Amino acid sequence: MQERIQWLDNAKGWGILLVMIGHTNLPGPTNIWVYSFHLPLFFFVSGYLFNPNKFDNTFELIKAKARTLLIPYFSFSLIILLFNALVGFIKLRAVGEYNYLNIINQFIGMFVQMRSTELSGVCWFLTLLFISEILLYWVLRSSKNNDTKSLLLLVASFISGWFYMKIVRVPLPWHVDAGLVATFFVGMGYHAKRYESRIARLIKYRILLLALGVSLICTYINYLLIGTRVDLYYSELGNPIVFIIVSLSGVLASIIVIRKLPNPRFAGYIGRNSLTYYALHATVFYVVLNMILSRILRVVTENELLISYIQPILCVGLTCVLMVPVCYIINNYLPFILGRKRMQQK
């Protein structure tokens, strides 16, 4: 059990690192490839940890998930909102103008949650996961734990979400449209746990090479089809079959790497604090990039191509380190932000 929990922590840590790398906008193919599977990896791990038997009904599920997902969502959203308001005040003092409408939209967006609009809110992934786990619970209840029925319902959920994003292209409040897509991957994680002994047979280096090859090729194919990277936030998924293949092959490759390599302790630490890292890394990015790296690197070199690669790597590394004291403070003194009554010992 401890081994299983450890690799799941490592998987979450690896997923957070991918999210951070994606948000640094590494140039070209690297960013496109990372975006092809980094969110499905999180959905998969969440599904692996999902236990529908803990809840007698939907209300109990909503109550439990509100504590573990919505309380952190609103807590971190307020923290980020206050930070942005402070930055706005500083800009006002410095240049004499600032659009406070941005802050108002962020506050309204906390409750409306419509992706790729001015009312998108922050920490959108947490509310998306909240919706997805509720949908998965309904799928499992409706199928009465019949694997064939549940898989068919998961595919139907994915197709419904994909068609809505492709044709309507108007994000629904609280990411219900994206939730239909995400539920498929959460469900895949849930079923992978049920067949863990069979999945374990795939943890081999030759399967890793195959999964990486498929992932890279399908990423390129999807890019040719849509002319941009896959991005669930902006409803850009490309071909549905190619998207599923590239996502699951990327997830499989990640899991093999995590299970095969020596235990990376820092990845496990990030995984155990994944909520805090996910919610606040962009805010730390702002400080690191604007106040430190962007100035120092241009003193060292004027090579823009070199900077475009070095800056994201240094930014992710510095952010990981700077987040350690933040996690310590939240875990020990402000655990209510995470929906906890006290620090959970790992």
CSV table of C-alpha atoms in Angstrom, one decimal:
chain,number,residue,atom,x,y,z
A,1,MET,CA,0.0,0.0,0.0
A,2,GLN,CA,2.8,2.4,0.9
A,3,GLU,CA,4.5,1.8,-2.5
A,4,ARG,CA,1.3,2.5,-4.3
A,5,ILE,CA,0.7,5.7,-2.4
A,6,GLN,CA,4.3,6.8,-3.0
A,7,TRP,CA,4.2,6.4,-6.8
A,8,LEU,CA,0.9,8.2,-6.9
A,9,ASP,CA,2.5,11.1,-4.9
A,10,ASN,CA,5.3,11.0,-7.4
A,11,ALA,CA,2.8,11.0,-10.3
A,12,LYS,CA,1.1,14.1,-8.9
A,13,GLY,CA,4.4,15.8,-8.5
A,14,TRP,CA,5.4,15.0,-12.0
A,15,GLY,CA,2.1,16.3,-13.2
A,16,ILE,CA,2.6,19.6,-11.4
A,17,LEU,CA,6.0,19.9,-12.9
A,18,LEU,CA,4.5,19.4,-16.3
A,19,VAL,CA,1.8,22.1,-15.6
A,20,MET,CA,4.5,24.5,-14.5
A,21,ILE,CA,6.7,23.7,-17.6
A,22,GLY,CA,3.6,24.3,-19.8
A,23,HIS,CA,2.9,27.6,-18.1
A,24,THR,CA,6.4,28.9,-18.8
A,25,ASN,CA,5.7,28.7,-22.5
A,26,LEU,CA,8.8,26.8,-23.5
A,27,PRO,CA,9.3,27.3,-27.2
A,28,GLY,CA,8.0,25.0,-29.9
A,29,PRO,CA,7.6,21.2,-29.7
A,30,THR,CA,8.2,20.8,-26.0
A,31,ASN,CA,5.3,23.0,-25.0
A,32,ILE,CA,3.0,21.3,-27.5
A,33,TRP,CA,3.9,17.8,-26.3
A,34,VAL,CA,3.5,18.7,-22.6
A,35,TYR,CA,0.0,20.1,-23.2
A,36,SER,CA,-1.0,16.9,-25.0
A,37,PHE,CA,-1.3,14.9,-21.8
A,38,HIS,CA,-0.4,16.8,-18.6
A,39,LEU,CA,-4.1,17.4,-17.6
A,40,PRO,CA,-5.2,13.9,-18.5
A,41,LEU,CA,-2.4,12.6,-16.2
A,42,PHE,CA,-4.0,14.5,-13.3
A,43,PHE,CA,-7.5,13.2,-14.2
A,44,PHE,CA,-6.1,9.7,-14.4
A,45,VAL,CA,-4.5,9.8,-11.0
A,46,SER,CA,-7.6,11.4,-9.5
A,47,GLY,CA,-9.7,8.5,-10.9
A,48,TYR,CA,-7.2,6.0,-9.5
A,49,LEU,CA,-7.7,7.4,-6.0
A,50,PHE,CA,-11.5,7.7,-6.4
A,51,ASN,CA,-13.6,5.3,-4.2
A,52,PRO,CA,-17.3,5.5,-4.9
A,53,ASN,CA,-18.1,3.1,-2.1
A,54,LYS,CA,-17.2,5.8,0.5
A,55,PHE,CA,-20.4,7.7,-0.4
A,56,ASP,CA,-24.0,6.5,0.1
A,57,ASN,CA,-25.4,9.1,-2.2
A,58,THR,CA,-24.6,12.1,-4.3
A,59,PHE,CA,-25.1,14.6,-1.5
A,60,GLU,CA,-22.4,12.9,0.6
A,61,LEU,CA,-20.0,12.9,-2.3
A,62,ILE,CA,-20.6,16.6,-3.0
A,63,LYS,CA,-20.1,17.4,0.7
A,64,ALA,CA,-16.8,15.6,0.8
A,65,LYS,CA,-15.5,17.0,-2.4
A,66,ALA,CA,-16.6,20.5,-1.5
A,67,ARG,CA,-14.3,20.2,1.5
A,68,THR,CA,-11.3,18.8,-0.4
A,69,LEU,CA,-11.7,20.8,-3.7
A,70,LEU,CA,-14.0,23.8,-3.3
A,71,ILE,CA,-12.7,25.1,0.0
A,72,PRO,CA,-9.1,25.1,-1.4
A,73,TYR,CA,-10.5,26.6,-4.7
A,74,PHE,CA,-12.2,29.6,-3.0
A,75,SER,CA,-9.3,30.0,-0.5
A,76,PHE,CA,-6.6,30.1,-3.1
A,77,SER,CA,-8.7,32.2,-5.4
A,78,LEU,CA,-9.1,34.9,-2.8
A,79,ILE,CA,-5.3,34.8,-2.0
A,80,ILE,CA,-4.5,35.3,-5.7
A,81,LEU,CA,-7.2,38.0,-6.0
A,82,LEU,CA,-5.6,39.9,-3.2
A,83,PHE,CA,-2.2,39.5,-4.7
A,84,ASN,CA,-3.4,40.8,-8.1
A,85,ALA,CA,-5.1,43.8,-6.3
A,86,LEU,CA,-1.8,44.6,-4.6
A,87,VAL,CA,0.1,44.4,-7.9
A,88,GLY,CA,-2.6,46.7,-9.4
A,89,PHE,CA,-2.2,49.2,-6.6
A,90,ILE,CA,1.6,49.2,-7.1
A,91,LYS,CA,1.1,49.8,-10.8
A,92,LEU,CA,-1.3,52.6,-10.1
A,93,ARG,CA,1.3,54.3,-7.9
A,94,ALA,CA,4.0,53.7,-10.5
A,95,VAL,CA,2.4,54.7,-13.8
A,96,GLY,CA,-0.8,56.4,-12.6
A,97,GLU,CA,-3.3,54.1,-14.2
A,98,TYR,CA,-4.8,50.6,-13.6
A,99,ASN,CA,-7.9,48.9,-14.8
A,100,TYR,CA,-9.8,47.7,-11.7
A,101,LEU,CA,-12.4,46.0,-13.9
A,102,ASN,CA,-9.9,43.1,-14.1
A,103,ILE,CA,-10.2,42.6,-10.3
A,104,ILE,CA,-14.0,42.8,-10.4
A,105,ASN,CA,-14.1,40.3,-13.2
A,106,GLN,CA,-11.8,37.9,-11.3
A,107,PHE,CA,-14.1,38.1,-8.3
A,108,ILE,CA,-17.2,37.4,-10.3
A,109,GLY,CA,-15.4,34.7,-12.2
A,110,MET,CA,-14.8,32.8,-8.9
A,111,PHE,CA,-18.5,32.0,-8.9
A,112,VAL,CA,-19.3,32.0,-12.7
A,113,GLN,CA,-16.3,30.0,-13.9
A,114,MET,CA,-16.5,30.3,-17.7
A,115,ARG,CA,-13.2,29.3,-19.4
A,116,SER,CA,-11.4,31.6,-21.9
A,117,THR,CA,-13.6,34.6,-21.0
A,118,GLU,CA,-13.1,37.5,-18.6
A,119,LEU,CA,-15.2,35.6,-16.1
A,120,SER,CA,-12.9,32.5,-16.1
A,121,GLY,CA,-11.8,32.8,-12.5
A,122,VAL,CA,-8.6,31.2,-11.3
A,123,CYS,CA,-7.7,27.7,-10.2
A,124,TRP,CA,-10.2,26.5,-12.7
A,125,PHE,CA,-8.8,23.0,-12.7
A,126,LEU,CA,-10.1,22.4,-9.1
A,127,THR,CA,-13.7,23.1,-10.0
A,128,LEU,CA,-13.4,21.0,-13.2
A,129,LEU,CA,-12.2,18.1,-11.1
A,130,PHE,CA,-15.1,18.6,-8.8
A,131,ILE,CA,-17.6,18.3,-11.6
A,132,SER,CA,-15.8,15.4,-13.2
A,133,GLU,CA,-15.8,13.3,-10.0
A,134,ILE,CA,-19.5,13.9,-9.6
A,135,LEU,CA,-20.1,12.8,-13.2
A,136,LEU,CA,-18.0,9.7,-12.7
A,137,TYR,CA,-20.0,8.8,-9.6
A,138,TRP,CA,-23.2,9.0,-11.6
A,139,VAL,CA,-21.7,6.9,-14.3
A,140,LEU,CA,-20.7,4.2,-11.9
A,141,ARG,CA,-24.0,4.3,-10.1
A,142,SER,CA,-25.9,4.1,-13.4
A,143,SER,CA,-23.8,1.2,-14.7
A,144,LYS,CA,-24.1,-0.6,-11.3
A,145,ASN,CA,-20.3,-1.3,-11.5
A,146,ASN,CA,-20.7,-3.2,-14.8
A,147,ASP,CA,-17.4,-2.4,-16.5
A,148,THR,CA,-18.8,-2.6,-20.0
A,149,LYS,CA,-21.7,-0.3,-19.3
A,150,SER,CA,-19.5,2.2,-17.4
A,151,LEU,CA,-16.9,2.3,-20.2
A,152,LEU,CA,-19.7,2.9,-22.8
A,153,LEU,CA,-21.0,5.7,-20.6
A,154,LEU,CA,-17.5,7.2,-20.3
A,155,VAL,CA,-17.1,7.2,-24.0
A,156,ALA,CA,-20.5,8.8,-24.5
A,157,SER,CA,-19.5,11.4,-22.0
A,158,PHE,CA,-16.3,12.2,-23.9
A,159,ILE,CA,-18.1,12.3,-27.2
A,160,SER,CA,-20.8,14.6,-25.8
A,161,GLY,CA,-18.2,17.0,-24.4
A,162,TRP,CA,-16.1,16.9,-27.6
A,163,PHE,CA,-19.0,17.7,-29.9
A,164,TYR,CA,-20.2,20.5,-27.7
A,165,MET,CA,-16.7,22.1,-27.7
A,166,LYS,CA,-16.3,21.6,-31.4
A,167,ILE,CA,-19.7,22.8,-32.5
A,168,VAL,CA,-21.1,25.2,-29.9
A,169,ARG,CA,-17.7,26.5,-28.6
A,170,VAL,CA,-19.4,28.5,-25.8
A,171,PRO,CA,-17.9,27.4,-22.4
A,172,LEU,CA,-20.5,26.4,-19.9
A,173,PRO,CA,-20.4,27.7,-16.3
A,174,TRP,CA,-18.3,25.6,-13.9
A,175,HIS,CA,-16.7,23.8,-16.9
A,176,VAL,CA,-19.5,21.3,-17.3
A,177,ASP,CA,-18.6,20.9,-21.0
A,178,ALA,CA,-14.9,20.2,-20.2
A,179,GLY,CA,-16.1,18.0,-17.3
A,180,LEU,CA,-17.7,15.7,-19.8
A,181,VAL,CA,-14.3,15.2,-21.5
A,182,ALA,CA,-12.4,15.0,-18.3
A,183,THR,CA,-14.7,12.4,-16.8
A,184,PHE,CA,-13.5,9.9,-19.4
A,185,PHE,CA,-9.9,10.1,-18.2
A,186,VAL,CA,-10.9,10.1,-14.5
A,187,GLY,CA,-12.9,6.9,-15.3
A,188,MET,CA,-9.9,5.4,-17.0
A,189,GLY,CA,-7.9,5.9,-13.9
A,190,TYR,CA,-10.6,4.3,-11.8
A,191,HIS,CA,-10.7,1.3,-14.1
A,192,ALA,CA,-6.9,1.0,-14.1
A,193,LYS,CA,-7.0,0.6,-10.4
A,194,ARG,CA,-9.5,-2.2,-10.7
A,195,TYR,CA,-7.2,-4.0,-13.1
A,196,GLU,CA,-3.9,-3.0,-11.4
A,197,SER,CA,-2.3,-6.5,-11.8
A,198,ARG,CA,-2.8,-6.4,-15.5
A,199,ILE,CA,-1.6,-2.8,-15.9
A,200,ALA,CA,1.5,-3.7,-13.9
A,201,ARG,CA,2.6,-6.0,-16.8
A,202,LEU,CA,3.0,-2.9,-19.0
A,203,ILE,CA,5.6,-1.4,-16.7
A,204,LYS,CA,8.5,-2.2,-19.0
A,205,TYR,CA,11.1,-0.1,-20.8
A,206,ARG,CA,10.1,-1.4,-24.2
A,207,ILE,CA,6.5,-0.3,-23.5
A,208,LEU,CA,7.9,3.0,-22.4
A,209,LEU,CA,9.6,3.5,-25.8
A,210,LEU,CA,6.5,2.5,-27.6
A,211,ALA,CA,4.3,4.8,-25.5
A,212,LEU,CA,6.7,7.7,-26.0
A,213,GLY,CA,6.8,7.1,-29.8
A,214,VAL,CA,3.0,6.9,-30.1
A,215,SER,CA,2.7,10.0,-27.9
A,216,LEU,CA,5.1,12.1,-30.0
A,217,ILE,CA,3.7,11.0,-33.3
A,218,CYS,CA,0.1,11.6,-32.3
A,219,THR,CA,1.0,15.0,-30.8
A,220,TYR,CA,2.4,16.0,-34.2
A,221,ILE,CA,-0.6,14.6,-36.1
A,222,ASN,CA,-3.0,16.5,-33.9
A,223,TYR,CA,-0.9,19.7,-34.3
A,224,LEU,CA,-1.1,19.4,-38.1
A,225,LEU,CA,-4.9,19.0,-37.8
A,226,ILE,CA,-5.7,22.0,-35.7
A,227,GLY,CA,-2.6,24.2,-36.2
A,228,THR,CA,-2.1,24.7,-32.4
A,229,ARG,CA,-1.4,22.8,-29.2
A,230,VAL,CA,-4.1,20.8,-27.5
A,231,ASP,CA,-5.6,23.0,-24.7
A,232,LEU,CA,-8.7,22.0,-22.8
A,233,TYR,CA,-9.0,25.5,-21.3
A,234,TYR,CA,-9.6,26.9,-24.8
A,235,SER,CA,-11.6,23.9,-26.0
A,236,GLU,CA,-8.9,22.9,-28.5
A,237,LEU,CA,-8.8,19.1,-28.5
A,238,GLY,CA,-8.2,18.2,-32.2
A,239,ASN,CA,-9.2,14.8,-33.5
A,240,PRO,CA,-11.0,13.0,-30.7
A,241,ILE,CA,-9.4,9.6,-31.4
A,242,VAL,CA,-6.0,11.0,-31.8
A,243,PHE,CA,-6.5,13.1,-28.6
A,244,ILE,CA,-7.4,10.0,-26.6
A,245,ILE,CA,-4.5,8.0,-28.0
A,246,VAL,CA,-1.9,10.8,-27.3
A,247,SER,CA,-3.3,11.4,-23.8
A,248,LEU,CA,-3.3,7.8,-22.7
A,249,SER,CA,0.1,7.0,-24.2
A,250,GLY,CA,1.5,10.1,-22.4
A,251,VAL,CA,-0.1,9.0,-19.2
A,252,LEU,CA,1.3,5.4,-19.6
A,253,ALA,CA,4.8,6.7,-20.4
A,254,SER,CA,4.7,8.9,-17.3
A,255,ILE,CA,3.6,6.1,-15.1
A,256,ILE,CA,6.3,3.8,-16.4
A,257,VAL,CA,9.0,6.4,-15.8
A,258,ILE,CA,7.6,7.0,-12.3
A,259,ARG,CA,7.5,3.3,-11.4
A,260,LYS,CA,10.8,2.4,-12.9
A,261,LEU,CA,13.1,5.2,-11.8
A,262,PRO,CA,14.5,5.5,-8.3
A,263,ASN,CA,12.1,7.2,-5.9
A,264,PRO,CA,12.4,11.0,-6.6
A,265,ARG,CA,11.8,12.4,-3.1
A,266,PHE,CA,11.2,16.0,-4.2
A,267,ALA,CA,8.6,14.9,-6.8
A,268,GLY,CA,6.8,13.1,-3.9
A,269,TYR,CA,6.9,16.2,-1.8
A,270,ILE,CA,5.4,18.3,-4.6
A,271,GLY,CA,2.8,15.6,-5.1
A,272,ARG,CA,1.8,15.7,-1.4
A,273,ASN,CA,1.4,19.4,-1.7
A,274,SER,CA,0.0,19.4,-5.2
A,275,LEU,CA,-3.0,21.7,-4.4
A,276,THR,CA,-0.7,24.5,-3.1
A,277,TYR,CA,1.8,24.1,-5.9
A,278,TYR,CA,-1.0,24.1,-8.5
A,279,ALA,CA,-2.8,27.1,-7.1
A,280,LEU,CA,0.1,29.4,-6.3
A,281,HIS,CA,2.9,28.6,-8.8
A,282,ALA,CA,1.7,31.1,-11.3
A,283,THR,CA,1.8,33.9,-8.7
A,284,VAL,CA,5.3,32.9,-7.7
A,285,PHE,CA,6.2,32.8,-11.4
A,286,TYR,CA,5.2,36.4,-11.6
A,287,VAL,CA,7.6,37.4,-8.9
A,288,VAL,CA,10.4,35.1,-10.1
A,289,LEU,CA,10.2,36.1,-13.8
A,290,ASN,CA,9.5,39.8,-13.4
A,291,MET,CA,11.7,40.7,-10.4
A,292,ILE,CA,14.6,38.2,-10.8
A,293,LEU,CA,15.2,36.2,-13.9
A,294,SER,CA,14.1,38.6,-16.7
A,295,ARG,CA,16.6,41.1,-15.4
A,296,ILE,CA,19.5,38.9,-14.5
A,297,LEU,CA,19.5,36.7,-17.6
A,298,ARG,CA,19.7,39.7,-19.9
A,299,VAL,CA,22.7,41.0,-18.1
A,300,VAL,CA,24.4,37.6,-18.6
A,301,THR,CA,23.4,37.1,-22.3
A,302,GLU,CA,21.5,38.8,-25.1
A,303,ASN,CA,20.9,35.5,-26.9
A,304,GLU,CA,17.1,35.4,-27.0
A,305,LEU,CA,16.9,31.7,-28.1
A,306,LEU,CA,19.2,30.7,-25.2
A,307,ILE,CA,17.1,32.8,-22.7
A,308,SER,CA,13.9,31.2,-24.1
A,309,TYR,CA,15.1,27.8,-22.9
A,310,ILE,CA,17.1,28.7,-19.8
A,311,GLN,CA,14.5,31.0,-18.3
A,312,PRO,CA,11.7,28.5,-18.0
A,313,ILE,CA,14.0,25.8,-16.5
A,314,LEU,CA,15.3,28.2,-13.9
A,315,CYS,CA,11.8,29.6,-13.3
A,316,VAL,CA,10.4,26.2,-12.5
A,317,GLY,CA,13.4,25.3,-10.3
A,318,LEU,CA,13.3,28.5,-8.3
A,319,THR,CA,9.5,28.3,-7.9
A,320,CYS,CA,9.7,24.7,-6.6
A,321,VAL,CA,12.2,25.9,-3.9
A,322,LEU,CA,10.3,29.1,-3.0
A,323,MET,CA,7.1,27.1,-2.6
A,324,VAL,CA,8.6,25.0,0.2
A,325,PRO,CA,8.2,27.6,3.0
A,326,VAL,CA,4.8,28.5,1.6
A,327,CYS,CA,3.7,24.8,1.9
A,328,TYR,CA,5.1,24.6,5.4
A,329,ILE,CA,3.2,27.7,6.6
A,330,ILE,CA,-0.1,26.5,5.0
A,331,ASN,CA,0.2,22.9,6.3
A,332,ASN,CA,1.2,23.9,9.8
A,333,TYR,CA,-0.7,27.2,10.5
A,334,LEU,CA,-3.4,27.6,7.8
A,335,PRO,CA,-4.6,24.0,7.1
A,336,PHE,CA,-8.2,25.3,6.7
A,337,ILE,CA,-7.1,26.6,3.3
A,338,LEU,CA,-6.8,23.0,2.2
A,339,GLY,CA,-10.0,22.0,3.8
A,340,ARG,CA,-8.2,20.3,6.7
A,341,LYS,CA,-8.7,20.6,10.4
A,342,ARG,CA,-5.0,19.8,11.1
A,343,MET,CA,-1.9,18.9,9.3
A,344,GLN,CA,-2.0,15.4,7.8
A,345,GLN,CA,1.2,13.5,8.5
A,346,LYS,CA,2.6,11.6,5.6
